[in-house]
């Protein structure tokens, strides 16, 4: 396997310094001819009855715009977001629908600082998108020290899944700090906010049916677990890059450990800022007999997990 050498340019974006746009690329086979496409959609839940359509009608008329039924979810006051945000085709059963065309007044919620808000529900749901994509939307959350190989794995994984005709999107901590999170520094509260925002965005991607690969240090267990709690059971797959600090420091591809040791970067993870390793990751990747598997092999481990758990089919 050939690893292309990359030149990194240090930048300061908003409050963050020393971050890089990461795009490590490995020479991998070109994606196979497997193409994404449209197909007849089987009726996937009891919603058919709800909208007064038979399964056949749903199948044949799905491409025509269905009248969207805006609905709001049960009022959950004071930030009980997990109940409000629950998605999935089987979530209709316990959810009252406020049809905006009817007489009922939608129930209002207060979520954090947002008052009088309503959850709008659409007839095209996560499972419909998954059917279209022939995969299950989920979040693969890669955590580990700087230099542990998160971005490299994310990229290898993205390529490997793409080659299998699966739709992925990478949310790399470095990259997201170039835009959405440019206002965040590396102080503890800003890191927590960085993790929270990426968790929320990842959740949207998963809801879109995409296999979302989040790769960020995410040093705090509590914040990682909070992101896990945003998703349905099983849809958050934590991958721990269990690479010892001395290995990451020896790699030091951006020279940041050197700067941190010299006291030129304060609060560097693993040096003078904490990293809390996960306790119950779905996947732990570590060295075998002092050697780390190649990024492609590591990616294959994750892909096998996804395959076995049924994420690579609808
Ligand atoms: N103080 C400090 N500590 C750790 N890392 C630092 C720091 N300052 C800059 N950088 C660079 O920023 C990248 C980490 O960004 P993340 O968003 O993944 O970090 S965090 O999850 O909010 O902790 C990280 O990228 P990776 O090496 O890819 O992990 C570093 O390049
Ligand atoms: N599986 C691996 N085996 C050996 N070296 C690796 C592996 N994965 C990544 N690397 C190297 O380690 C360094 C850090 O990788 P990177 O993906 O940038 O880590 P992170 O995103 O965690 O900071 C890079 O020089 C990369 O080429």
CSV table of N, CA, C and O in Angstrom, one decimal, residues 85-151:
chain,number,residue,atom,x,y,z
A,85,UNK,N,-36.8,13.9,19.3
A,85,UNK,CA,-36.0,13.6,18.1
A,85,UNK,C,-36.1,12.2,17.6
A,85,UNK,O,-35.5,11.9,16.5
A,86,UNK,N,-36.8,11.3,18.3
A,86,UNK,CA,-36.7,9.9,17.9
A,86,UNK,C,-37.3,9.8,16.4
A,86,UNK,O,-38.3,10.3,16.1
A,87,UNK,N,-36.5,9.0,15.6
A,87,UNK,CA,-37.0,8.9,14.3
A,87,UNK,C,-37.1,7.4,13.9
A,87,UNK,O,-36.8,6.5,14.7
A,88,UNK,N,-37.6,7.1,12.8
A,88,UNK,CA,-37.7,5.7,12.3
A,88,UNK,C,-39.1,5.4,12.0
A,88,UNK,O,-40.0,6.0,12.5
A,89,UNK,N,-39.2,4.4,11.1
A,89,UNK,CA,-40.5,4.1,10.5
A,89,UNK,C,-41.5,3.5,11.6
A,89,UNK,O,-42.7,3.6,11.4
A,90,UNK,N,-40.9,2.9,12.6
A,90,UNK,CA,-41.8,2.3,13.6
A,90,UNK,C,-42.1,3.3,14.7
A,90,UNK,O,-42.6,2.9,15.7
A,91,UNK,N,-41.7,4.6,14.5
A,91,UNK,CA,-41.9,5.5,15.6
A,91,UNK,C,-43.3,6.2,15.5
A,91,UNK,O,-43.6,7.0,16.4
A,92,UNK,N,-44.1,5.8,14.6
A,92,UNK,CA,-45.4,6.4,14.5
A,92,UNK,C,-46.4,6.0,15.6
A,92,UNK,O,-47.2,6.8,16.0
A,93,UNK,N,-46.2,4.8,16.0
A,93,UNK,CA,-47.2,4.2,16.9
A,93,UNK,C,-47.5,5.0,18.1
A,93,UNK,O,-48.7,5.1,18.5
A,94,UNK,N,-46.5,5.5,18.8
A,94,UNK,CA,-46.8,6.2,20.0
A,94,UNK,C,-46.7,7.7,19.8
A,94,UNK,O,-46.5,8.5,20.7
A,95,UNK,N,-46.8,8.2,18.6
A,95,UNK,CA,-46.6,9.6,18.3
A,95,UNK,C,-47.9,10.2,17.8
A,95,UNK,O,-48.3,9.9,16.7
A,96,UNK,N,-48.4,11.2,18.6
A,96,UNK,CA,-49.6,11.8,18.1
A,96,UNK,C,-49.3,12.7,16.9
A,96,UNK,O,-48.2,13.4,16.9
A,97,UNK,N,-50.1,12.7,15.9
A,97,UNK,CA,-49.8,13.5,14.7
A,97,UNK,C,-50.7,14.7,14.7
A,97,UNK,O,-51.9,14.6,14.7
A,98,UNK,N,-50.2,15.9,14.7
A,98,UNK,CA,-51.0,17.1,14.5
A,98,UNK,C,-51.0,17.5,13.1
A,98,UNK,O,-50.1,18.0,12.5
A,99,UNK,N,-52.1,17.1,12.4
A,99,UNK,CA,-52.2,17.5,11.0
A,99,UNK,C,-52.5,19.0,10.9
A,99,UNK,O,-53.5,19.4,11.4
A,100,UNK,N,-51.6,19.7,10.2
A,100,UNK,CA,-51.8,21.1,10.1
A,100,UNK,C,-53.0,21.5,9.3
A,100,UNK,O,-53.4,22.6,9.3
A,101,UNK,N,-53.5,20.5,8.5
A,101,UNK,CA,-54.7,20.8,7.7
A,101,UNK,C,-56.0,20.6,8.5
A,101,UNK,O,-57.0,21.0,8.1
A,102,UNK,N,-55.8,20.1,9.7
A,102,UNK,CA,-57.0,19.8,10.5
A,102,UNK,C,-57.2,21.0,11.5
A,102,UNK,O,-56.6,22.0,11.3
A,103,UNK,N,-58.0,20.7,12.4
A,103,UNK,CA,-58.4,21.7,13.4
A,103,UNK,C,-57.5,21.8,14.6
A,103,UNK,O,-57.4,22.8,15.3
A,104,UNK,N,-56.8,20.7,14.9
A,104,UNK,CA,-56.0,20.7,16.1
A,104,UNK,C,-54.8,21.7,16.1
A,104,UNK,O,-54.2,22.0,15.0
A,105,UNK,N,-54.6,22.3,17.2
A,105,UNK,CA,-53.4,23.2,17.3
A,105,UNK,C,-52.2,22.4,17.7
A,105,UNK,O,-52.2,21.6,18.6
A,106,UNK,N,-51.1,22.5,16.9
A,106,UNK,CA,-49.9,21.7,17.2
A,106,UNK,C,-49.4,22.0,18.6
A,106,UNK,O,-49.5,23.1,19.1
A,107,UNK,N,-48.9,20.9,19.2
A,107,UNK,CA,-48.4,21.1,20.6
A,107,UNK,C,-47.0,21.7,20.5
A,107,UNK,O,-46.2,21.3,19.7
A,108,UNK,N,-46.8,22.6,21.4
A,108,UNK,CA,-45.5,23.3,21.4
A,108,UNK,C,-44.5,22.7,22.4
A,108,UNK,O,-44.9,22.1,23.4
A,109,UNK,N,-43.3,22.8,22.1
A,109,UNK,CA,-42.2,22.3,23.0
A,109,UNK,C,-41.3,23.4,23.3
A,109,UNK,O,-41.2,24.5,22.6
A,110,UNK,N,-40.6,23.2,24.4
A,110,UNK,CA,-39.4,24.1,24.8
A,110,UNK,C,-38.2,23.1,24.8
A,110,UNK,O,-38.2,22.2,25.6
A,111,UNK,N,-37.3,23.4,23.9
A,111,UNK,CA,-36.0,22.6,23.9
A,111,UNK,C,-34.9,23.6,24.1
A,111,UNK,O,-34.6,24.5,23.3
A,112,UNK,N,-34.2,23.4,25.2
A,112,UNK,CA,-33.1,24.3,25.5
A,112,UNK,C,-33.6,25.8,25.6
A,112,UNK,O,-34.6,26.0,26.3
A,113,UNK,N,-33.1,26.7,24.8
A,113,UNK,CA,-33.6,28.0,24.8
A,113,UNK,C,-34.6,28.3,23.8
A,113,UNK,O,-35.1,29.5,23.6
A,114,UNK,N,-35.0,27.3,23.0
A,114,UNK,CA,-36.0,27.5,22.0
A,114,UNK,C,-37.4,27.2,22.5
A,114,UNK,O,-37.7,26.1,23.0
A,115,UNK,N,-38.2,28.2,22.5
A,115,UNK,CA,-39.6,28.1,23.0
A,115,UNK,C,-40.6,28.0,21.9
A,115,UNK,O,-40.3,28.5,20.8
A,116,UNK,N,-41.7,27.5,22.2
A,116,UNK,CA,-42.8,27.4,21.2
A,116,UNK,C,-42.4,26.8,19.9
A,116,UNK,O,-42.7,27.4,18.8
A,117,UNK,N,-41.7,25.7,19.9
A,117,UNK,CA,-41.3,25.1,18.7
A,117,UNK,C,-42.1,23.8,18.5
A,117,UNK,O,-42.6,23.2,19.5
A,118,UNK,N,-42.2,23.4,17.2
A,118,UNK,CA,-43.1,22.2,16.9
A,118,UNK,C,-42.2,21.3,16.0
A,118,UNK,O,-41.4,21.7,15.2
A,119,UNK,N,-42.4,20.0,16.2
A,119,UNK,CA,-41.6,19.0,15.4
A,119,UNK,C,-42.5,18.8,14.1
A,119,UNK,O,-43.6,18.4,14.2
A,120,UNK,N,-41.9,19.1,13.0
A,120,UNK,CA,-42.5,18.8,11.7
A,120,UNK,C,-42.1,17.5,11.2
A,120,UNK,O,-40.9,17.2,11.0
A,121,UNK,N,-43.1,16.7,10.9
A,121,UNK,CA,-42.8,15.4,10.4
A,121,UNK,C,-43.2,15.2,9.0
A,121,UNK,O,-44.1,15.8,8.5
A,122,UNK,N,-42.4,14.5,8.2
A,122,UNK,CA,-42.6,14.3,6.8
A,122,UNK,C,-43.0,12.8,6.5
A,122,UNK,O,-42.5,12.0,7.2
A,123,UNK,N,-43.7,12.6,5.4
A,123,UNK,CA,-44.1,11.2,5.1
A,123,UNK,C,-42.9,10.4,4.6
A,123,UNK,O,-42.9,9.2,4.7
A,124,UNK,N,-41.9,11.1,4.1
A,124,UNK,CA,-40.7,10.3,3.7
A,124,UNK,C,-39.8,10.3,4.9
A,124,UNK,O,-39.3,11.3,5.4
A,125,UNK,N,-39.5,9.1,5.4
A,125,UNK,CA,-38.8,8.9,6.6
A,125,UNK,C,-37.4,8.2,6.4
A,125,UNK,O,-37.1,7.8,5.3
A,126,UNK,N,-36.7,8.1,7.5
A,126,UNK,CA,-35.4,7.5,7.5
A,126,UNK,C,-35.4,6.1,6.7
A,126,UNK,O,-34.6,5.9,5.8
A,127,UNK,N,-36.4,5.3,7.0
A,127,UNK,CA,-36.4,3.9,6.4
A,127,UNK,C,-36.6,4.0,4.9
A,127,UNK,O,-36.2,3.2,4.2
A,128,UNK,N,-37.4,5.0,4.5
A,128,UNK,CA,-37.6,5.2,3.0
A,128,UNK,C,-36.3,5.6,2.3
A,128,UNK,O,-35.9,5.1,1.3
A,129,UNK,N,-35.5,6.4,3.0
A,129,UNK,CA,-34.2,6.8,2.4
A,129,UNK,C,-33.3,5.6,2.4
A,129,UNK,O,-32.5,5.4,1.5
A,130,UNK,N,-33.3,4.9,3.5
A,130,UNK,CA,-32.5,3.7,3.6
A,130,UNK,C,-32.8,2.7,2.5
A,130,UNK,O,-31.9,2.0,1.9
A,131,UNK,N,-34.1,2.5,2.2
A,131,UNK,CA,-34.5,1.6,1.2
A,131,UNK,C,-34.0,2.1,-0.2
A,131,UNK,O,-33.5,1.3,-1.0
A,132,UNK,N,-34.0,3.4,-0.4
A,132,UNK,CA,-33.5,3.9,-1.6
A,132,UNK,C,-32.0,3.7,-1.7
A,132,UNK,O,-31.5,3.3,-2.8
A,133,UNK,N,-31.3,3.8,-0.6
A,133,UNK,CA,-29.8,3.7,-0.6
A,133,UNK,C,-29.3,2.3,-0.4
A,133,UNK,O,-28.1,2.0,-0.6
A,134,UNK,N,-30.2,1.4,0.0
A,134,UNK,CA,-29.9,0.0,0.3
A,134,UNK,C,-28.7,0.0,1.4
A,134,UNK,O,-27.7,-0.7,1.2
A,135,UNK,N,-29.0,0.7,2.5
A,135,UNK,CA,-28.0,0.7,3.6
A,135,UNK,C,-28.8,1.2,4.8
A,135,UNK,O,-29.9,1.8,4.7
A,136,UNK,N,-28.2,1.1,6.0
A,136,UNK,CA,-28.8,1.7,7.1
A,136,UNK,C,-28.0,2.9,7.6
A,136,UNK,O,-26.7,2.8,7.8
A,137,UNK,N,-28.6,4.0,7.8
A,137,UNK,CA,-28.0,5.2,8.3
A,137,UNK,C,-27.4,5.0,9.7
A,137,UNK,O,-28.2,4.5,10.6
A,138,UNK,N,-26.2,5.4,9.9
A,138,UNK,CA,-25.6,5.2,11.3
A,138,UNK,C,-24.4,6.1,11.4
A,138,UNK,O,-24.0,6.8,10.4
A,139,UNK,N,-23.9,6.2,12.6
A,139,UNK,CA,-22.7,7.0,12.9
A,139,UNK,C,-21.6,6.1,13.3
A,139,UNK,O,-21.7,5.4,14.3
A,140,UNK,N,-20.4,6.2,12.6
A,140,UNK,CA,-19.2,5.5,13.1
A,140,UNK,C,-18.4,6.6,13.7
A,140,UNK,O,-17.9,7.5,13.0
A,141,UNK,N,-18.2,6.5,15.0
A,141,UNK,CA,-17.5,7.6,15.7
A,141,UNK,C,-16.1,7.1,16.1
A,141,UNK,O,-15.9,6.3,16.9
A,142,UNK,N,-15.1,7.7,15.4
A,142,UNK,CA,-13.7,7.3,15.6
A,142,UNK,C,-13.1,8.3,16.6
A,142,UNK,O,-13.0,9.5,16.3
A,143,UNK,N,-12.7,7.8,17.7
A,143,UNK,CA,-12.1,8.6,18.8
A,143,UNK,C,-10.6,8.1,19.1
A,143,UNK,O,-10.4,6.9,18.9
A,144,UNK,N,-9.8,9.0,19.5
A,144,UNK,CA,-8.4,8.7,19.8
A,144,UNK,C,-7.5,9.9,19.8
A,144,UNK,O,-8.0,11.0,19.4
A,145,UNK,N,-6.3,9.7,20.3
A,145,UNK,CA,-5.4,10.8,20.4
A,145,UNK,C,-5.0,11.4,19.0
A,145,UNK,O,-5.2,10.7,18.0
A,146,UNK,N,-4.5,12.6,19.0
A,146,UNK,CA,-4.0,13.1,17.8
A,146,UNK,C,-2.9,12.2,17.3
A,146,UNK,O,-2.0,11.8,18.1
A,147,UNK,N,-2.9,11.9,16.1
A,147,UNK,CA,-1.8,11.0,15.5
A,147,UNK,C,-2.2,9.5,15.6
A,147,UNK,O,-1.4,8.7,15.2
A,148,UNK,N,-3.3,9.2,16.1
A,148,UNK,CA,-3.6,7.8,16.3
A,148,UNK,C,-4.1,7.1,15.0
A,148,UNK,O,-4.3,5.9,14.9
A,149,UNK,N,-4.4,8.0,14.0
A,149,UNK,CA,-4.8,7.4,12.7
A,149,UNK,C,-6.3,7.6,12.4
A,149,UNK,O,-6.8,6.9,11.6
A,150,UNK,N,-7.0,8.5,13.1
A,150,UNK,CA,-8.4,8.6,13.0
A,150,UNK,C,-8.8,9.0,11.5
A,150,UNK,O,-9.6,8.4,10.9
A,151,UNK,N,-8.1,10.1,11.1
A,151,UNK,CA,-8.5,10.7,9.7
A,151,UNK,C,-8.1,9.6,8.7
A,151,UNK,O,-8.8,9.5,7.7
